[in-house]
Tab-separated table of C-alpha atoms in Angstrom:
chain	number	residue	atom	x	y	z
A	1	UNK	CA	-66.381	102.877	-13.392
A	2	UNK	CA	-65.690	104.767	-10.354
A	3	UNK	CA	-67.931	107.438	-8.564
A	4	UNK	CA	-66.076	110.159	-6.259
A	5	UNK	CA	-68.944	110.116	-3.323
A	6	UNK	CA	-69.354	113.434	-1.559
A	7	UNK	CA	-66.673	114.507	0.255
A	8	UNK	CA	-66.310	113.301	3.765
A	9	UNK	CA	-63.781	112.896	6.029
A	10	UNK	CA	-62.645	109.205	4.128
A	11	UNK	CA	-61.445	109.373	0.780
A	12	UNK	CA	-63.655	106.105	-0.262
A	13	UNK	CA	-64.481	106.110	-3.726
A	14	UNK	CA	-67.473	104.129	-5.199
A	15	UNK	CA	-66.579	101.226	-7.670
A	16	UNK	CA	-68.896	99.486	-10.027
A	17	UNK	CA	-67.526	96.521	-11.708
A	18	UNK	CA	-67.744	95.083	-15.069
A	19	UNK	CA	-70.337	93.022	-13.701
A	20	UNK	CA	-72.831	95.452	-11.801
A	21	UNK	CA	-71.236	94.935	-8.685
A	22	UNK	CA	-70.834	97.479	-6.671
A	23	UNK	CA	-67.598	97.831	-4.648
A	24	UNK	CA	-66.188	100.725	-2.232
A	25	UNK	CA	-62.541	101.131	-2.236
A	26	UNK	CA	-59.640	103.676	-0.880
A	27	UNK	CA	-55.745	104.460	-1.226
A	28	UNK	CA	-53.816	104.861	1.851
A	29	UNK	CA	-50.147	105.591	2.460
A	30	UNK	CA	-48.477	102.437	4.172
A	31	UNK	CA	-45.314	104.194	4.384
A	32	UNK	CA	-42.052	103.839	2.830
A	33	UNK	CA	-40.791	100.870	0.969
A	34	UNK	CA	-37.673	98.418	1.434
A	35	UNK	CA	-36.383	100.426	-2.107
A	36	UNK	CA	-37.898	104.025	-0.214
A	37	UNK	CA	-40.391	104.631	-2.530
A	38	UNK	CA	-43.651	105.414	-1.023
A	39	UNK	CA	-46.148	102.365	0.053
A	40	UNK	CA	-49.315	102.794	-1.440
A	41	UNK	CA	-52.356	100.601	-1.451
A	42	UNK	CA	-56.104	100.255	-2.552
A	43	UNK	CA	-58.524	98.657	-0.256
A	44	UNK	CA	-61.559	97.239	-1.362
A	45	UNK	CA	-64.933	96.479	0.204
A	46	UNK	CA	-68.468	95.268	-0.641
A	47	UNK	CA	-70.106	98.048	1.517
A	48	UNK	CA	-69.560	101.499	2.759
A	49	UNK	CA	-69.916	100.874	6.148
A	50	UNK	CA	-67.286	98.085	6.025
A	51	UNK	CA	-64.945	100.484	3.918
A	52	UNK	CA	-65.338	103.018	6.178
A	53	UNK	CA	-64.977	101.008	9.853
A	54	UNK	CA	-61.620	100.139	7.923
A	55	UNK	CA	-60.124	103.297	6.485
A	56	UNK	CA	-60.213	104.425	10.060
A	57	UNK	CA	-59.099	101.484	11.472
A	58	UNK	CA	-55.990	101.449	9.514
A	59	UNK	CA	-55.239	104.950	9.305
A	60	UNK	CA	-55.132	104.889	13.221
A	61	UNK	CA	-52.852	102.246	12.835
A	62	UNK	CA	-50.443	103.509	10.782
A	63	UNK	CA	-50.234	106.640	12.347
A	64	UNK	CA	-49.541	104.335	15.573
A	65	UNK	CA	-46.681	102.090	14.198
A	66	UNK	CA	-48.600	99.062	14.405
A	67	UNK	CA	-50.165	98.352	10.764
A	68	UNK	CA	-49.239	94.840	9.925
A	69	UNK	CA	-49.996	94.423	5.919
A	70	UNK	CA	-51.845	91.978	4.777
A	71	UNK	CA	-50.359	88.083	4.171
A	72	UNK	CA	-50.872	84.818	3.287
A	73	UNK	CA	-48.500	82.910	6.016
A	74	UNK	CA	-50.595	80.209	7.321
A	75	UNK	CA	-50.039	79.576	10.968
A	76	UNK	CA	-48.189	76.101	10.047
A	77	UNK	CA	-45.884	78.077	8.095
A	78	UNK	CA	-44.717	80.369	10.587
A	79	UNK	CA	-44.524	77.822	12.595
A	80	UNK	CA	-42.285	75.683	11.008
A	81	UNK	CA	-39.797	79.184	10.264
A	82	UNK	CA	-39.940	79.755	13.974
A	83	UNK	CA	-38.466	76.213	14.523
A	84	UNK	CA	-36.107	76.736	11.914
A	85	UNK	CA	-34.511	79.362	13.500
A	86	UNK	CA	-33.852	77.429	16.915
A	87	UNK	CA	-30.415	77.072	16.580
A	88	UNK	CA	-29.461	77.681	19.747
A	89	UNK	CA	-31.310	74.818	21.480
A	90	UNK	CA	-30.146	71.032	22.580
A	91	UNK	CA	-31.457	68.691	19.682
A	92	UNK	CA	-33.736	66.719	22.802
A	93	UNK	CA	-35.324	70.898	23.506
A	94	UNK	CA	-35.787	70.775	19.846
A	95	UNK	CA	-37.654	67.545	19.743
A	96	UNK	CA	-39.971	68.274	22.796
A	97	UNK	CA	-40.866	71.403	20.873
A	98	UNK	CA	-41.590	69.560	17.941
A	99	UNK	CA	-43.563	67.081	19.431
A	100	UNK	CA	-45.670	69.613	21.356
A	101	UNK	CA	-46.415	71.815	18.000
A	102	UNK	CA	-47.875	68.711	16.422
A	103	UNK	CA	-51.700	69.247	17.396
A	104	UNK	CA	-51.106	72.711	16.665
A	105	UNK	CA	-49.818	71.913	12.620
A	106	UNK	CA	-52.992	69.537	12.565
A	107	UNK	CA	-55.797	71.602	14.037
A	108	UNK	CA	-54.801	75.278	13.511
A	109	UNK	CA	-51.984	74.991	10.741
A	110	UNK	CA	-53.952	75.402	7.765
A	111	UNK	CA	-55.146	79.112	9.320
A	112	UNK	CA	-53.940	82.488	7.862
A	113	UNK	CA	-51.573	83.866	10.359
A	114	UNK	CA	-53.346	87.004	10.580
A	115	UNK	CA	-56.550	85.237	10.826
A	116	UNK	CA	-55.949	83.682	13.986
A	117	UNK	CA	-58.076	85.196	17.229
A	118	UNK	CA	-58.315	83.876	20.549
A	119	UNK	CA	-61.047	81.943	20.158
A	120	UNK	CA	-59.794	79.464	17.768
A	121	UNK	CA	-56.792	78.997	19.931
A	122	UNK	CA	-59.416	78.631	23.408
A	123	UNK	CA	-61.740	75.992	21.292
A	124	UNK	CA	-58.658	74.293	20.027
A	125	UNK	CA	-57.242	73.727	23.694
A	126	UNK	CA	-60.420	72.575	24.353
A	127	UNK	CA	-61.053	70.072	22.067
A	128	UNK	CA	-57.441	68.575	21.827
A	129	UNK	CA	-57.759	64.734	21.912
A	130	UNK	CA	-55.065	61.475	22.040
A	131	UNK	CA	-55.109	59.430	20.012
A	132	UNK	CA	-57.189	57.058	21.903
A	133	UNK	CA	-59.942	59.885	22.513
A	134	UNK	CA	-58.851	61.115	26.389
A	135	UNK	CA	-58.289	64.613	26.724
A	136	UNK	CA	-54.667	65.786	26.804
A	137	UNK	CA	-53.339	65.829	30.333
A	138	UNK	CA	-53.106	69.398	31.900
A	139	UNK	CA	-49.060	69.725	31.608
A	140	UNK	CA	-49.379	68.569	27.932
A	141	UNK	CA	-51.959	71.214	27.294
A	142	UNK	CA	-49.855	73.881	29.067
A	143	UNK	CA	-46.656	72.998	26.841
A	144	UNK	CA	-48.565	72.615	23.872
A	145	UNK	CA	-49.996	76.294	24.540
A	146	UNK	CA	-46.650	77.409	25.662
A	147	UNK	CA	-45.055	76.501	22.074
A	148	UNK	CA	-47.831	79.043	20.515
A	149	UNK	CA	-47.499	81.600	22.614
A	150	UNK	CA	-44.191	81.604	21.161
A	151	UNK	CA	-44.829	81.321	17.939
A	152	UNK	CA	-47.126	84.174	17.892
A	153	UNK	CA	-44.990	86.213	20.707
A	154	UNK	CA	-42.259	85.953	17.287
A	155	UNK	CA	-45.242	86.747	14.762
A	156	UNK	CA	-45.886	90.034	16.227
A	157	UNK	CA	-42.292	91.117	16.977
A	158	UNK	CA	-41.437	90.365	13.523
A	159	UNK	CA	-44.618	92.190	12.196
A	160	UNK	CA	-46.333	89.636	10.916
A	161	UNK	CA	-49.627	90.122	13.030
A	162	UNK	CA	-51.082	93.079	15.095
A	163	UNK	CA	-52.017	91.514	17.955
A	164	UNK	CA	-50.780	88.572	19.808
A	165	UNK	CA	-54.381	86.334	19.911
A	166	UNK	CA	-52.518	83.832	22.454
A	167	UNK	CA	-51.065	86.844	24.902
A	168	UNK	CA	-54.484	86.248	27.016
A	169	UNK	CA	-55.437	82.745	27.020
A	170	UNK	CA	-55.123	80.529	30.012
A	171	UNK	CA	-53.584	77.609	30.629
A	172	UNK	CA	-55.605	74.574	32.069
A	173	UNK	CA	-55.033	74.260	36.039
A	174	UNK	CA	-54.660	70.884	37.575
A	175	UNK	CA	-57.350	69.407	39.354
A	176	UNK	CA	-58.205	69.844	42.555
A	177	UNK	CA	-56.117	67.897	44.735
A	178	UNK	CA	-54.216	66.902	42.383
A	179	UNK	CA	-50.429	65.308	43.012
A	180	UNK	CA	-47.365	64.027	42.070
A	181	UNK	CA	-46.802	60.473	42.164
A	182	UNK	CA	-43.904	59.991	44.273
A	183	UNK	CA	-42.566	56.527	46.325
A	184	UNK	CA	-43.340	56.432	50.244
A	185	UNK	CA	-39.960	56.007	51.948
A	186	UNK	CA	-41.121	52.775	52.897
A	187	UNK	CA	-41.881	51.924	48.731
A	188	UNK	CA	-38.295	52.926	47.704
A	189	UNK	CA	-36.807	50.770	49.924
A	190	UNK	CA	-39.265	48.011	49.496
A	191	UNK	CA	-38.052	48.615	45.631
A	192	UNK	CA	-34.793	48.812	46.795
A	193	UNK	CA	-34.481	44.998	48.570
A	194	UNK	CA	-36.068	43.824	45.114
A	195	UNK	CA	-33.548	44.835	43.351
A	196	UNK	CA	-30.954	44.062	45.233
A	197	UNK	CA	-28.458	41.380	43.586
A	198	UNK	CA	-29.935	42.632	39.874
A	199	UNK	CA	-26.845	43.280	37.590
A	200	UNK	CA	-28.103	47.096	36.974
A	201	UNK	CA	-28.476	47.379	40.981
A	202	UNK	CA	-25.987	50.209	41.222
A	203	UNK	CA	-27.743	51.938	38.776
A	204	UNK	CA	-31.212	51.604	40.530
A	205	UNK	CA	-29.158	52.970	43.585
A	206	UNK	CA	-28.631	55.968	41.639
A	207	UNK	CA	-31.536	56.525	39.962
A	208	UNK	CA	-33.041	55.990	43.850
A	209	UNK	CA	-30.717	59.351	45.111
A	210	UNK	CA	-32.306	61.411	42.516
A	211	UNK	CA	-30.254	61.620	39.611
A	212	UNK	CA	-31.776	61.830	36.169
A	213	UNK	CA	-32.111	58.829	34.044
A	214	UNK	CA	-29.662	61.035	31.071
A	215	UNK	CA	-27.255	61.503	34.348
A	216	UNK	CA	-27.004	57.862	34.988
A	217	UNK	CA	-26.554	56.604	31.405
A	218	UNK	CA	-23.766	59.024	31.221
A	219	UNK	CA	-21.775	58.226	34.025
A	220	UNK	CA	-18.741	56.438	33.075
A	221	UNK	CA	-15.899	54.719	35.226
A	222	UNK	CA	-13.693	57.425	35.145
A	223	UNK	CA	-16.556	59.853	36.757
A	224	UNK	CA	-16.632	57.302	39.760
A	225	UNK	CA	-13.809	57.826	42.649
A	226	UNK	CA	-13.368	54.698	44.728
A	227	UNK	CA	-10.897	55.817	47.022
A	228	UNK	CA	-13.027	59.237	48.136
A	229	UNK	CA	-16.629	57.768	47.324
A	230	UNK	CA	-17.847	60.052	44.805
A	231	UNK	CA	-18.950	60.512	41.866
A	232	UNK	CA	-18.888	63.730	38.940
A	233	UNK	CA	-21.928	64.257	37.054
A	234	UNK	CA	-20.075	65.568	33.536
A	235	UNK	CA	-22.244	64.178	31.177
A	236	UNK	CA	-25.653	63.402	30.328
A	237	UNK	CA	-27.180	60.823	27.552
A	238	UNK	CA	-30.650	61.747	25.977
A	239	UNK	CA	-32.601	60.188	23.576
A	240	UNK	CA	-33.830	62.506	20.548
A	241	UNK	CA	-34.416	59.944	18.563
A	242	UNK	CA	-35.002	56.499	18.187
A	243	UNK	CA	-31.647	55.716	16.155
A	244	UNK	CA	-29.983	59.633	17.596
A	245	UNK	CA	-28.142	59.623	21.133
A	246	UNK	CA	-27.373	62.708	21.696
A	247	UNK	CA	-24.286	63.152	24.692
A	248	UNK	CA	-24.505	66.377	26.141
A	249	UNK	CA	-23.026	68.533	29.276
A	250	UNK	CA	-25.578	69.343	31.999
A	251	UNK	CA	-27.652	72.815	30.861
A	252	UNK	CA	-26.647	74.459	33.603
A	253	UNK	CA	-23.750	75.235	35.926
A	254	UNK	CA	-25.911	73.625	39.264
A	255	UNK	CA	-25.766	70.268	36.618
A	256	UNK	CA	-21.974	69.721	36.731
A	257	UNK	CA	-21.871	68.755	39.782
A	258	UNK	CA	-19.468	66.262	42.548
A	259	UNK	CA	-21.799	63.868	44.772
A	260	UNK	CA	-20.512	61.811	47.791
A	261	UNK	CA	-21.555	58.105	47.114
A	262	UNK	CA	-22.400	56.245	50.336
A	263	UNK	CA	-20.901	52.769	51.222
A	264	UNK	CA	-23.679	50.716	49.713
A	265	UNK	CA	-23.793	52.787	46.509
A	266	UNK	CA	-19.974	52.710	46.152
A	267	UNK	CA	-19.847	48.919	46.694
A	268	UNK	CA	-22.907	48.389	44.350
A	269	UNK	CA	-20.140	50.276	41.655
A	270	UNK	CA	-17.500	48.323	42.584
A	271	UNK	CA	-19.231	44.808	42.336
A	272	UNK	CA	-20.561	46.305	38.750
A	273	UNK	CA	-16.885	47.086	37.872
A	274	UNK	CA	-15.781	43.691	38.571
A	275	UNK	CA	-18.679	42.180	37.121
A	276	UNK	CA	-17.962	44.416	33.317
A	277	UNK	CA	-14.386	43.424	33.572
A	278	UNK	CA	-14.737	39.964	33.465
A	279	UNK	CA	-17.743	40.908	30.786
A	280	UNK	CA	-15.409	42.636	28.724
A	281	UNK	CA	-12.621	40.176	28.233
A	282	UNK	CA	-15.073	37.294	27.457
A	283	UNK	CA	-16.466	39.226	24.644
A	284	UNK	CA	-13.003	39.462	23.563
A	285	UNK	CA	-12.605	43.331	24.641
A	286	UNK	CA	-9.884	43.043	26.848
A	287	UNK	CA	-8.985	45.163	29.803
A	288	UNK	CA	-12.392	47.569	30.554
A	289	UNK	CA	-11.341	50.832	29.466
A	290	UNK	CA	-12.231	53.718	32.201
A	291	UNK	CA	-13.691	55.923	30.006
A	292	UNK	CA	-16.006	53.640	29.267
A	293	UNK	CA	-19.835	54.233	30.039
A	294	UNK	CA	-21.613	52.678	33.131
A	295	UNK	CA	-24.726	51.641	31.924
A	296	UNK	CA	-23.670	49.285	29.514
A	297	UNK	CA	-25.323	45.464	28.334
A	298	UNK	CA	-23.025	42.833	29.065
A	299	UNK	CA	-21.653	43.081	25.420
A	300	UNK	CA	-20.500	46.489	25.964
A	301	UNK	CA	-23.405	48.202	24.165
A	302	UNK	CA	-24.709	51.381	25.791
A	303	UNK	CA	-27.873	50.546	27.596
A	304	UNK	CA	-30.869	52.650	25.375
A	305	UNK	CA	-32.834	55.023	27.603
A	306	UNK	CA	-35.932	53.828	26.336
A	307	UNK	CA	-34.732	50.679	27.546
A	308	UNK	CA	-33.590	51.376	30.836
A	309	UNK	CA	-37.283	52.789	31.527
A	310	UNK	CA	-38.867	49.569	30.356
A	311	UNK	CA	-36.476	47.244	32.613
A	312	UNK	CA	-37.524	50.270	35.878
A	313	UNK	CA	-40.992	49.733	34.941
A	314	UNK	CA	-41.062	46.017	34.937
A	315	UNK	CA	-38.421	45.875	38.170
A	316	UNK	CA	-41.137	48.216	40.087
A	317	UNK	CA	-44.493	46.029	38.834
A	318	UNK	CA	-42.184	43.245	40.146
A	319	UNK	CA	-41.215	45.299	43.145
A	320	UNK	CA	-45.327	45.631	44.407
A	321	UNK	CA	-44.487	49.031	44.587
A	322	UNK	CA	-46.669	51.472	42.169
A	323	UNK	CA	-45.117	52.318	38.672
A	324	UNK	CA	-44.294	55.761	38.687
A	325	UNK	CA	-41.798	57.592	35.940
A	326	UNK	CA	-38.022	57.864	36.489
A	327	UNK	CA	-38.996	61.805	36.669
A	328	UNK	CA	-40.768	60.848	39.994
A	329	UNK	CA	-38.172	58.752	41.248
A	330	UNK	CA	-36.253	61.564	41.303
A	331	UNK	CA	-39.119	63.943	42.686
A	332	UNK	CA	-39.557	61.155	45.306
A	333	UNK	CA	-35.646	61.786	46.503
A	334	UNK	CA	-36.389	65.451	46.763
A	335	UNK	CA	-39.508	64.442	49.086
A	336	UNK	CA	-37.694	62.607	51.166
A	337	UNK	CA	-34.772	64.489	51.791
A	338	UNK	CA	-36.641	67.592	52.600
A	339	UNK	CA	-39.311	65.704	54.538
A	340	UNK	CA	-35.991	63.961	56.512
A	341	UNK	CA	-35.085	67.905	57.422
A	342	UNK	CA	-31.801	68.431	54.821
A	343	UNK	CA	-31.699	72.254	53.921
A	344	UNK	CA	-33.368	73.076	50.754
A	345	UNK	CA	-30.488	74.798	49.285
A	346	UNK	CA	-28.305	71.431	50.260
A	347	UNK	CA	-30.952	68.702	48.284
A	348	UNK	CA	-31.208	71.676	45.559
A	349	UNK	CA	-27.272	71.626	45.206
A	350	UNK	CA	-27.590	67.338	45.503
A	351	UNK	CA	-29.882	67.389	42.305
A	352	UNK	CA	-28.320	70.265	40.600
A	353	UNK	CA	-31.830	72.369	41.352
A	354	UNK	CA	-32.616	76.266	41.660
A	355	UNK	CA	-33.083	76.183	45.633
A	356	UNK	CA	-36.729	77.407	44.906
A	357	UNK	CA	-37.831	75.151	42.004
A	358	UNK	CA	-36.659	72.545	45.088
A	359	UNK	CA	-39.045	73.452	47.431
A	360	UNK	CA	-41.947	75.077	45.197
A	361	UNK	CA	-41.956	72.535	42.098
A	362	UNK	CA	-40.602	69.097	43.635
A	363	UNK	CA	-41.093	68.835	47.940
A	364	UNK	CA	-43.598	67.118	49.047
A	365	UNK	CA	-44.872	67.198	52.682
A	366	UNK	CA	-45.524	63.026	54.017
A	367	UNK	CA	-48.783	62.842	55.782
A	368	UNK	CA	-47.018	61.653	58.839
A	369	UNK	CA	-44.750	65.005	59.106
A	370	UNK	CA	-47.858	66.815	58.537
A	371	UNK	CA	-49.602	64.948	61.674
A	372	UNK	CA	-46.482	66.117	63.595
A	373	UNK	CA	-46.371	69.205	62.919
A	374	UNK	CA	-49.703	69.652	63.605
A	375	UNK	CA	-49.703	67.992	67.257
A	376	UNK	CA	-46.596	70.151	68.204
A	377	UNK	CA	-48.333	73.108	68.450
A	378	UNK	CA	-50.272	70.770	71.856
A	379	UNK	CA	-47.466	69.179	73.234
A	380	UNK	CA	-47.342	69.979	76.968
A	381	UNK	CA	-44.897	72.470	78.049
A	382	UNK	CA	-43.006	72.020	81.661
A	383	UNK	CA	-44.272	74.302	84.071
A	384	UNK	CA	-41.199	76.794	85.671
A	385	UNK	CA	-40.537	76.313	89.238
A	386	UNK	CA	-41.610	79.329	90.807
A	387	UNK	CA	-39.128	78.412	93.904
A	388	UNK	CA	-36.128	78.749	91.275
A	389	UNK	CA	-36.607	82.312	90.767
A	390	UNK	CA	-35.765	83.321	93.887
């Protein structure tokens, strides 16, 4: 049965159901339908208040443009559309967004879409756990948050929500004082003479002037120039996968990219290309074909990535030197080639880097440069001779 209540500005009728209850409930125009018929709709609450609150709520938002109807997507079901539709990423971006949108399928997927505020998403980044129990480290936090804010960035352009609840949450800070974990000069090259004589010791060279582990592994004999000492980064070699290789061209133009090679590093090569031809004709390849990839096992196989980190890590607990990750290797070349005075825009054009991710995101200032920079400003200055001026 339904009871027209007095007339006030909201049309809210009063319901009472075959069961006593009572209910309050309205009609509002939506707008038009995919098929242009008008889009009509009931609403129904348990009190007039509530009713009321959201007659005017809606209406205001209609008459705005920004009325999102209500829906059942679940937050792991957008989600998983929004990484559908990434076709225009490299199968390794793909992976790293898959990976990071894990936590977020476990701990918030079950959600309605439209449900989700900014406090879930706040407690959730707060609570997210390893598997061991730590807390997630800062950057992990910050990409997994970065992965929702575009998910629900999408949600509301499409129309799917009203308001974007991740458009105003933070992102964890490092702590105080906290830095990367790069090599001392005096470390690389203390990892350097370790190494030296090891089959893969051209490739540690490399790795040592700051190219990127994918970079090395997919160098091959016909990107190395004997005669000029250089080298052509073409081609990189990433790991989505444990049984997927995925061979790629750098992402960007600063990537592709011709390096000189100095004498050690271009000897180091040419000792390694000696040493794979004789490899290759006792395993019955015959003559080593130049196309062929650099970082290869003596059988010709293309060294794994995952493998070529286990062999640094074990070379660098062997080394005494501490065990950081090829990424800081590389950040550790940056260091020292700014701290040794080379231009930023020259190391940024050396590692295929925007000049100001170079300085901002990778440099490093040495303790010792700091301590000379900060005794020049008391270094004695000569005195003019007041007999030279006439």
């Amino acid at each position: 049965m339904t009871d027209r209540l007095p007339r006030r500005a909201e049309p809210i009728d009063k319901v009472t159901l075959k069961s006593g209850a009572v209910r309050y409930r309205f009609r509002i125009d939506l707008g038009v339908k995919a098929d242009g018929s008008r889009d009509r709709r009931f609403f129904t609450y348990r009190s007039y208040k509530e009713a009321r609150a959201e007659f005017r709520r809606i209406s205001t938002e209609v008459a705005a443009g920004t009325h999102v109807n209500r829906g059942r997507l679940t937050v792991a079901e957008h989600l998983e559309d929004w990484l559908a539709g990434k076709r225009d990423i490299r199968p390794n971006t793909l992976r790293n967004y898959r990976d990071a949108a894990k936590p977020i399928l476990r701990d918030l997927g079950q959600l309605a879409l439209q449900q989700l505020t900014k406090a879930h998403i706040d407690r959730f980044l707060t609570s997210l756990r390893r598997r061991d129990g730590k807390p997630y480290a800062p950057e992990t936090i910050r990409l997994t948050l970065s992965v929702l804010k575009q998910v629900t960035k999408d949600a509301k352009r499409q129309g799917l929500i009203a308001r974007d609840p991740a458009e105003f949450v933070q992102a964890p800070i490092p702590a105080h004082g906290h830095r990367t974990a790069v090599w001392t000069r005096q470390e690389a090259n203390q990892f350097r003479n370790h190494v030296r004589g090891d089959r893969l010791y051209a490739l540690w060279l490399l790795t040592l002037c700051g190219l990127r582990r994918s970079e090395v592994l997919g160098l091959r004999w016909v990107d190395v120039n004997f005669q000029s000492e250089t080298i052509v980064v073409r081609q990189a070699r990433v790991e989505v996968t444990a049984s997927f290789i995925d061979v790629q061209p750098p992402k960007t133009t600063r990537g592709l990219r011709t390096l000189p090679i100095t004498g050690e590093v271009s000897a180091a090569l040419q000792a390694l290309h000696r040493i794979q031809s004789s490899e290759h004709i006792e395993f019955g390849g015959g003559s080593l074909n130049e196309s062929a990839l650099i970082a290869t096992e003596p059988d010709g196989r293309p060294i794994l990535p995952r493998t070529y980190t286990d062999r640094f890590r074990r070379a660098a607990k062997n080394a005494g030197v501490p065990v950081i990750t090829l990424r800081n290797v590389r950040h550790t070349s940056v260091s020292v080639m700014l701290d040794a005075g080379i231009p930023p825009t020259t190391v940024a054009a050396w590692h295929g880097h925007d000049p100001r991710m170079t300085v901002s995101v990778y440099g490093r200032t040495y303790d010792d440069s700091l301590r000379i920079a900060g005794a020049s400003m008391f270094q004695s200055v000569e005195e003019p001779d007041d007999s030279a001026l006439g």
